[in-house]
Amino acid sequence: MKVMETIREWMGRGERGPEEAGDYAQLLTPGRWRLPGATSREEQAWCEWAGAERFRGEGCIVEFGPWLGSLTMPLMVGLLRNPRAGSRTIHTYDLFRWEPGSNGWAKGTPFDRLYQPGDSFLPLYEQLVAPFRGAVDLHIHEGDLSRADWTGAPIELLINDAWKTMPLMSGTVQRFFPSLREGATVFHQDYLWCTESWIHVGMYRLRNWFAFERRLPNSSTVIFRMTKRVPPEVLAGFAGLADMEGLREDEVDAAFDWSLSFLEDPEARLVAKAGKGWLLHRMGLEEKARRVFAEIWASPDYAHPFYQNQERTLRDWGFGKLM
Ligand SMILES: C[S@@+](CC[C@H](N)C(=O)[O-])C[C@H]1O[C@@H](n2cnc3c(N)ncnc32)[C@H](O)[C@@H]1O
């Protein structure tokens, strides 16, 4: 036990840059604010910490899918008190169109039923981020990210909450990842959201150039660091990962084995397994998918609320026959 603690402490030290102070958890004070959004206090605290402590301004921050800015704003709060940041540039990309599910996230907030599906919420996002714009160079890009281009400027931190489809993953890896600086941080907000589990396959393909950093508790977020530049031909290979036909069963097996080799929290492991079951189902491998769910049900951690929330979502979205 002592050995494991020492290793964890050592790993914790290793993940910090030369002047990074402490850890995001120091910002999780009792009563800490949580901005309305589809993110948890832990995710918001991590973004504030990263803006204040990790970010150097040697590249910029790119955020995919900010919605109402519940991560954009903590990033900017952090940047405001970061004396080391050479420049403070953020690029955010979103369709800025209210979705049918958006009212679920907005429930109980001042934004509840403010819009109908299809309405633009860009004016609201602009209003929310306005107080920071003098101090942070914020560029807002409205439109479909699967067609967005990137200038080629170096990227130091990528916050990704928009790999909702395989073409989005495939396109953004090909266009944005060549600009990730060595040491860049990639924050995958949906790594543990089982209906976007192609992210495991994508990161598995990049495993030789990225290291797992941590999973944020009470969230679906998993964070990686880029250890060395990814060869261009590997990134170009994502062109073949734009749909389910691009997925091979042996690669899917290997990808989830890889994720399970670093995910320790029992509820995170169950959600990763459910992600595998869901992906196998989408690939038409029904029997194998059912076996994965049978294994999940046999788990002593099956009742964990984090996992149960995902299973409920799968049932609500019509995947009940899988289980
Ligand atoms: C779950 S929400 C993100 C929540 C957000 N990170 C927060 O802080 O609350 C997903 C976002 O991805 C955006 N999105 C989905 N598909 C997109 C696409 N093709 N191009 C750009 N944005 C997209 C949606 O408009 C939505 O704002």
Coordinates of C-alpha atoms and ligand atoms in Angstrom, one line a residue:
M1 CA 0.0 0.0 0.0
K2 CA 2.8 2.4 1.0
V3 CA 4.6 1.6 -2.3
M4 CA 1.4 2.5 -4.3
E5 CA 1.1 5.7 -2.4
T6 CA 4.7 6.6 -3.1
I7 CA 4.3 5.8 -6.8
R8 CA 1.1 7.9 -7.0
E9 CA 2.8 10.8 -5.3
W10 CA 5.8 10.5 -7.6
M11 CA 3.6 10.3 -10.7
G12 CA 1.7 13.4 -9.4
R13 CA 5.0 15.3 -9.2
G14 CA 6.0 14.1 -12.6
E15 CA 3.0 15.5 -14.4
R16 CA 3.6 19.0 -13.3
G17 CA 5.6 21.6 -15.3
P18 CA 8.4 23.5 -13.6
E19 CA 6.3 26.2 -12.1
E20 CA 2.9 24.5 -11.7
A21 CA 1.6 25.0 -8.2
G22 CA -0.4 22.3 -6.4
D23 CA -3.3 20.6 -8.0
Y24 CA -6.7 21.6 -9.2
A25 CA -8.2 20.0 -6.1
Q26 CA -7.0 22.9 -4.0
L27 CA -9.7 25.0 -5.8
L28 CA -12.4 22.6 -4.8
T29 CA -13.2 24.5 -1.6
P30 CA -16.5 23.8 0.1
G31 CA -19.2 26.0 -1.5
R32 CA -17.2 26.5 -4.7
W33 CA -19.4 27.9 -7.4
R34 CA -20.5 25.7 -10.3
L35 CA -21.5 27.5 -13.5
P36 CA -24.5 26.3 -15.4
G37 CA -23.5 23.8 -18.0
A38 CA -22.9 20.2 -18.8
T39 CA -19.8 20.0 -16.6
S40 CA -19.0 19.3 -13.0
R41 CA -17.3 21.4 -10.3
E42 CA -14.2 19.2 -10.7
E43 CA -14.0 19.9 -14.5
Q44 CA -14.5 23.6 -13.9
A45 CA -11.9 23.7 -11.1
W46 CA -9.4 21.8 -13.3
C47 CA -9.9 24.4 -16.2
E48 CA -9.4 27.3 -13.8
W49 CA -6.3 25.6 -12.4
A50 CA -4.9 24.9 -15.9
G51 CA -5.5 28.5 -17.0
A52 CA -3.7 29.7 -13.9
E53 CA -0.9 27.2 -13.3
R54 CA -0.3 25.0 -16.3
F55 CA -0.7 27.4 -19.3
R56 CA 2.5 29.1 -20.4
G57 CA 1.1 31.1 -23.4
E58 CA 3.6 29.3 -25.7
G59 CA 0.6 28.2 -27.8
C60 CA -3.1 28.9 -27.5
I61 CA -6.1 27.2 -26.0
V62 CA -8.7 25.6 -28.3
E63 CA -12.1 24.6 -27.0
F64 CA -14.5 22.4 -29.0
G65 CA -18.1 22.6 -27.9
P66 CA -18.2 25.3 -25.2
W67 CA -22.0 25.6 -25.2
L68 CA -22.7 28.3 -22.5
G69 CA -19.0 28.5 -21.5
S70 CA -19.0 26.6 -18.3
L71 CA -15.4 25.7 -19.1
T72 CA -14.5 28.8 -21.1
M73 CA -15.1 31.0 -18.1
P74 CA -13.0 29.1 -15.6
L75 CA -10.2 28.9 -18.1
M76 CA -10.4 32.7 -18.4
V77 CA -10.6 33.2 -14.6
G78 CA -7.4 31.2 -14.3
L79 CA -5.7 33.0 -17.1
L80 CA -6.4 36.4 -15.4
R81 CA -4.2 35.4 -12.5
N82 CA -1.5 33.7 -14.5
P83 CA 1.6 35.9 -14.5
R84 CA 3.6 33.5 -16.6
A85 CA 1.3 33.4 -19.6
G86 CA 3.1 35.1 -22.5
S87 CA -0.1 35.4 -24.4
R88 CA -3.7 34.5 -23.5
T89 CA -5.5 33.3 -26.6
I90 CA -8.5 31.0 -26.7
H91 CA -10.4 29.8 -29.8
T92 CA -13.8 28.3 -29.2
Y93 CA -15.8 26.3 -31.8
D94 CA -19.5 25.6 -31.6
L95 CA -22.6 25.4 -33.8
F96 CA -24.2 27.7 -31.2
R97 CA -27.6 26.2 -32.0
W98 CA -29.9 25.0 -29.1
E99 CA -30.4 21.3 -29.3
P100 CA -33.4 19.3 -28.2
G101 CA -31.4 18.0 -25.2
S102 CA -30.1 21.5 -24.2
N103 CA -33.1 22.2 -22.0
G104 CA -32.2 19.2 -19.9
W105 CA -28.8 20.7 -19.1
A106 CA -30.4 24.1 -18.6
K107 CA -33.1 22.9 -16.2
G108 CA -33.0 24.8 -12.9
T109 CA -30.7 27.5 -14.3
P110 CA -31.5 31.0 -15.5
F111 CA -31.3 29.6 -19.1
D112 CA -34.1 27.1 -18.6
R113 CA -36.4 27.1 -21.7
L114 CA -34.9 30.4 -22.9
Y115 CA -34.6 28.9 -26.4
Q116 CA -36.2 26.4 -28.7
P117 CA -34.2 23.8 -30.6
G118 CA -32.5 25.4 -33.6
D119 CA -32.3 28.9 -32.0
S120 CA -28.9 30.5 -32.0
F121 CA -27.5 31.0 -28.5
L122 CA -24.4 32.8 -29.7
P123 CA -25.5 36.2 -28.4
L124 CA -25.9 34.7 -24.9
Y125 CA -22.5 33.1 -25.1
E126 CA -21.0 36.4 -26.2
Q127 CA -22.7 38.2 -23.3
L128 CA -21.4 35.6 -20.8
V129 CA -17.8 35.9 -21.9
A130 CA -17.8 39.6 -22.5
P131 CA -16.3 40.7 -19.1
F132 CA -13.1 38.7 -19.9
R133 CA -12.5 39.9 -23.4
G134 CA -10.3 42.8 -22.6
A135 CA -7.8 40.5 -20.8
V136 CA -8.1 37.4 -22.9
D137 CA -7.9 37.3 -26.7
L138 CA -11.0 35.2 -27.3
H139 CA -11.9 34.1 -30.8
I140 CA -15.4 32.6 -31.2
H141 CA -15.9 30.4 -34.3
E142 CA -19.5 29.6 -35.2
G143 CA -20.2 26.6 -37.4
D144 CA -19.8 22.9 -38.0
L145 CA -16.5 21.8 -36.5
S146 CA -16.3 18.9 -38.9
R147 CA -15.5 21.5 -41.6
A148 CA -13.5 24.0 -39.5
D149 CA -10.0 24.9 -40.6
W150 CA -7.1 25.7 -38.3
T151 CA -4.5 28.4 -38.9
G152 CA -1.6 26.2 -37.9
A153 CA -0.8 28.2 -34.8
P154 CA 0.6 26.1 -31.9
I155 CA -1.9 24.6 -29.5
E156 CA -1.0 24.2 -25.9
L157 CA -4.3 23.0 -24.4
L158 CA -7.2 21.4 -26.2
I159 CA -10.6 21.1 -24.4
N160 CA -12.7 18.7 -26.3
D161 CA -16.4 18.4 -25.7
A162 CA -17.6 17.9 -29.3
W163 CA -16.5 14.5 -30.6
K164 CA -20.1 13.7 -31.0
T165 CA -19.6 11.8 -34.2
M166 CA -16.8 9.9 -35.8
P167 CA -16.4 12.4 -38.7
L168 CA -15.9 15.1 -36.1
M169 CA -13.1 13.1 -34.5
S170 CA -11.5 12.2 -37.8
G171 CA -11.6 15.7 -39.2
T172 CA -10.4 17.5 -36.1
V173 CA -7.5 15.1 -35.5
Q174 CA -6.3 15.6 -39.1
R175 CA -6.6 19.4 -39.0
F176 CA -5.9 20.5 -35.4
F177 CA -3.6 17.8 -34.0
P178 CA -0.6 18.6 -36.2
S179 CA -0.5 21.9 -34.3
L180 CA -0.4 20.4 -30.8
R181 CA 2.9 21.4 -29.2
E182 CA 5.0 18.8 -27.5
G183 CA 3.7 18.5 -24.0
A184 CA 0.3 19.8 -24.9
T185 CA -2.7 18.8 -22.7
V186 CA -5.8 17.2 -24.3
F187 CA -8.9 17.2 -22.1
H188 CA -11.5 14.8 -23.3
Q189 CA -14.8 15.7 -21.6
D190 CA -16.6 12.7 -23.1
Y191 CA -14.0 10.0 -22.7
L192 CA -16.4 8.3 -20.2
W193 CA -19.6 8.9 -22.1
C194 CA -20.4 5.5 -23.6
T195 CA -22.2 6.7 -26.8
E196 CA -19.1 8.5 -27.9
S197 CA -16.7 5.6 -27.2
W198 CA -14.9 5.9 -30.5
I199 CA -12.7 8.3 -28.6
H200 CA -11.1 5.3 -27.0
V201 CA -10.2 3.9 -30.4
G202 CA -8.9 7.3 -31.5
M203 CA -6.7 7.8 -28.5
Y204 CA -5.5 4.1 -28.7
R205 CA -4.3 4.9 -32.3
L206 CA -2.3 7.8 -30.7
R207 CA -1.1 5.9 -27.7
N208 CA 2.6 6.0 -28.6
W209 CA 2.5 9.8 -28.5
F210 CA 0.2 10.5 -25.6
A211 CA 0.3 9.6 -21.9
F212 CA -2.7 9.2 -19.7
E213 CA -2.6 11.9 -17.0
R214 CA -5.7 11.5 -14.9
R215 CA -9.4 10.9 -14.8
L216 CA -11.3 13.7 -13.1
P217 CA -13.6 12.3 -10.4
N218 CA -17.4 13.0 -10.6
S219 CA -17.1 13.5 -14.4
S220 CA -16.6 11.8 -17.7
T221 CA -13.3 13.6 -18.3
V222 CA -10.0 11.9 -19.0
I223 CA -6.9 14.0 -19.6
F224 CA -3.8 13.1 -21.7
R225 CA -0.4 14.8 -22.3
M226 CA 1.2 14.6 -25.7
T227 CA 4.7 13.3 -25.1
K228 CA 6.1 13.7 -28.6
R229 CA 4.8 14.9 -32.0
V230 CA 2.6 12.5 -33.8
P231 CA 4.0 11.6 -37.2
P232 CA 1.9 13.2 -40.0
E233 CA 1.0 9.8 -41.6
V234 CA -0.6 8.6 -38.3
L235 CA -2.8 11.7 -38.2
A236 CA -3.6 11.3 -41.9
G237 CA -4.7 7.7 -41.1
F238 CA -7.7 9.2 -39.3
A239 CA -9.3 9.7 -42.7
G240 CA -10.1 6.0 -42.5
L241 CA -11.7 6.4 -39.1
A242 CA -14.7 8.6 -40.2
D243 CA -17.4 5.9 -39.8
M244 CA -18.2 2.6 -38.2
E245 CA -16.9 0.7 -41.3
G246 CA -13.4 2.1 -40.4
L247 CA -13.5 0.1 -37.1
R248 CA -11.9 -3.3 -36.8
E249 CA -13.0 -5.7 -34.1
D250 CA -9.4 -6.5 -33.0
E251 CA -8.6 -2.8 -32.7
V252 CA -11.7 -2.1 -30.7
D253 CA -10.8 -4.9 -28.3
A254 CA -7.2 -3.6 -28.0
A255 CA -8.4 0.0 -27.5
F256 CA -10.6 -0.8 -24.5
D257 CA -8.0 -3.1 -23.0
W258 CA -5.6 -0.2 -23.2
S259 CA -8.1 2.2 -21.5
L260 CA -8.8 -0.4 -18.8
S261 CA -5.1 -0.6 -18.2
F262 CA -5.1 3.0 -16.8
L263 CA -8.6 3.6 -15.6
E264 CA -8.7 2.6 -11.9
D265 CA -12.0 3.9 -10.5
P266 CA -14.6 1.0 -10.6
E267 CA -17.3 3.3 -12.0
A268 CA -15.0 4.6 -14.8
R269 CA -14.1 1.0 -15.7
L270 CA -17.8 0.0 -16.0
V271 CA -18.6 3.0 -18.2
A272 CA -15.6 2.2 -20.4
K273 CA -16.9 -1.4 -20.7
A274 CA -20.4 -0.1 -21.5
G275 CA -18.8 2.1 -24.2
K276 CA -17.2 -1.0 -25.7
G277 CA -20.6 -2.9 -25.6
W278 CA -22.3 0.0 -27.3
L279 CA -19.7 0.3 -30.0
L280 CA -19.8 -3.5 -30.7
H281 CA -23.5 -3.2 -31.0
R282 CA -23.2 -0.3 -33.5
M283 CA -20.7 -2.5 -35.5
G284 CA -23.4 -5.2 -35.6
L285 CA -21.6 -7.6 -33.2
E286 CA -24.7 -8.1 -31.0
E287 CA -23.8 -11.3 -29.2
K288 CA -20.4 -10.0 -28.2
A289 CA -22.0 -6.7 -27.1
R290 CA -24.5 -8.6 -24.9
R291 CA -21.6 -10.5 -23.3
V292 CA -20.0 -7.2 -22.3
F293 CA -23.2 -6.0 -20.6
A294 CA -23.6 -9.4 -18.8
E295 CA -20.1 -8.9 -17.4
I296 CA -21.1 -5.4 -16.2
W297 CA -24.2 -6.7 -14.5
A298 CA -22.2 -9.2 -12.6
S299 CA -19.9 -6.5 -11.2
P300 CA -20.1 -5.7 -7.5
D301 CA -20.0 -2.0 -8.6
Y302 CA -23.0 -2.2 -10.9
A303 CA -25.2 0.0 -8.7
H304 CA -22.7 2.9 -8.8
P305 CA -24.7 6.1 -9.7
F306 CA -22.2 7.2 -12.2
Y307 CA -22.6 4.0 -14.2
Q308 CA -26.3 3.8 -13.6
N309 CA -26.7 7.3 -15.1
Q310 CA -25.1 5.9 -18.3
E311 CA -27.2 2.8 -18.4
R312 CA -30.3 4.9 -18.0
T313 CA -29.2 7.1 -20.9
L314 CA -28.7 4.1 -23.1
R315 CA -32.2 2.8 -22.3
D316 CA -33.7 6.3 -22.8
W317 CA -32.0 6.5 -26.2
G318 CA -33.5 3.2 -27.3
F319 CA -30.6 0.8 -26.7
G320 CA -32.5 -1.1 -24.0
K321 CA -32.6 -4.2 -26.2
L322 CA -28.8 -4.5 -25.7
M323 CA -29.3 -5.2 -22.0
Ligands
LIG1 C1 -22.6 18.8 -24.3 S1 -22.4 20.3 -25.1 C2 -20.9 20.9 -24.3 C3 -21.1 21.4 -22.9 C4 -20.0 22.4 -22.6 N1 -18.7 21.9 -22.7 C5 -20.2 23.0 -21.2 O1 -19.2 23.6 -20.7 O2 -21.3 23.0 -20.7 C6 -21.8 19.9 -26.7 C7 -21.6 21.1 -27.6 O3 -21.0 20.6 -28.8 C8 -21.5 21.4 -29.8 N2 -21.4 20.7 -31.1 C9 -22.0 19.5 -31.4 N3 -21.8 19.1 -32.7 C10 -21.0 20.1 -33.2 C11 -20.4 20.4 -34.5 N4 -20.6 19.5 -35.5 N5 -19.7 21.5 -34.6 C12 -19.5 22.4 -33.6 N6 -20.1 22.2 -32.4 C13 -20.8 21.1 -32.2 C14 -23.0 21.6 -29.4 O4 -23.5 22.8 -30.1 C15 -22.8 21.8 -27.9 O5 -22.7 23.2 -27.5

